[in-house]
Amino acid sequence: MTIRRHLLAAAALALLAAAPLAQAQSDTVKIGVILPMTGQQASTGRQIDGAIKLWVAQNGKKIAGKNVEVIVKDDQSLPDQTRRLAQELVVNDKVVALAGMGITPSAMATAPIATQSKTPLVVMAAATSSITEASPFIVRSSFTLPQAAVGIAEWANKNGIKKTVTLVADYGPGFDAEKYFADRVTLNGGQVLEKLRTPLRAPDFAPVLQKVRDAKPDALFVFLPSGQGAAFMKQFAERGLDKAGIRLIATGDVTDDDQLADMGDVALGVVNSHHYSAAHPSALNKKFVADFMAMNKFRPNFMAVGGYDGMRIIYKGLEASKGAGGEALLAAMKGQVFESPRGPVLIDAQTRDIVHDMYIRKVEKKDGQLWNVEFDAIKAMKDPGKQK
Ligand code: PHB
């Protein structure tokens, strides 16, 4: 590094470290949300933005006598942009909390800023297990891939599926899904014939689906990030894999409520595991779905619930800290217990990660529409990725 770069880095650090002082003097508390509003992950941004709007409409814009302002920025799911926007939000806007994070690389890029500025960062979407270990200021309201992958692996073992092939997106959450699915099915006597991966950006499913066909497994296990499920399903059907007797099992990211209604009958009967279904039969969820649809005109998916619960964590935290950010806000986020539209939730005070029920669901048609219908659950599941 040159002297100039050293000086610049030191100046940036000083600005970040000064942020909490500046926040305390204001009568407005600002929450900085960074989401992919455009680009490949835009459905995640649209869902979480819709959920935040609903939360604010229901809960108002005053906490502890201060005005609340939510600032939403579009990072196009480009981690360099996420980092730059986070820095601006902390230094210029003096936000008390950062939130959003559509993909794992965005969360990882922002973690050092949360640490240096002591700004709590609520991860509402990204789901690689290790994210919460990247900064002591990260709290997660989404889920983890090990939670989802273990759920469906257990189901496969109990339901006569012996030989599997895995297919995952080639980055953090995909590696978690692949590892935790394979470890669990093999522990219980199953077999993984092949492990396939597709790129995060612009994946082409044709070559991997040919490999799946040739391997002739009992089932194909799939994890793809939210937004890719419909394209995958289309190819799965076009290549005749549904007719070739290869059962499709997945994490609920693939049978995403945002796209499920348009997937067609190829999705019918797909068993998958996840923490949220728009068909979750609680009174709270029925109200959440109705209010969300009235406001946004589309069905909420698991990303929306991550956003809604993340706002809950921030609001209740700010109430307890009387609008202060930093360590006080972080402390008030840890250990929160509440009923979410997904079911009962706890923010584990030690790991800052979410503990919730992991549901086993089957895609069924009801009143002409497809839904993930829950039929079993692993209760109060911690992240298996942290139980080393
Ligand atoms: C992630 O990048 O961590 C991620 C994105 C979308 C998902 C799950 C995980 O559906």
XYZ file of N, CA, C and O in Angstrom, residues 22 109 168 235 243 288 309 342:
32
model
N -22.550 10.269 16.195
C -23.371 11.162 15.391
C -24.840 10.739 15.434
O -25.731 11.580 15.492
N -19.424 -8.981 2.045
C -18.736 -7.724 1.717
C -19.069 -6.630 2.725
O -18.274 -5.708 2.933
N -26.609 -27.956 -7.204
C -26.673 -26.706 -6.433
C -26.035 -25.557 -7.202
O -25.211 -25.771 -8.089
N -37.070 -26.617 -17.686
C -36.070 -27.486 -18.321
C -36.203 -28.937 -17.853
O -36.028 -29.864 -18.628
N -40.740 -37.622 -16.403
C -41.323 -38.867 -16.940
C -40.349 -40.040 -16.807
O -40.731 -41.192 -16.964
N -51.126 -12.029 7.436
C -49.931 -11.510 6.762
C -50.079 -11.621 5.240
O -49.844 -10.651 4.508
N -39.795 -10.059 9.369
C -39.266 -10.415 10.692
C -38.016 -9.598 11.025
O -37.779 -9.254 12.182
N -44.090 -17.303 9.757
C -43.573 -18.662 9.491
C -43.875 -19.620 10.630
O -43.812 -20.835 10.463
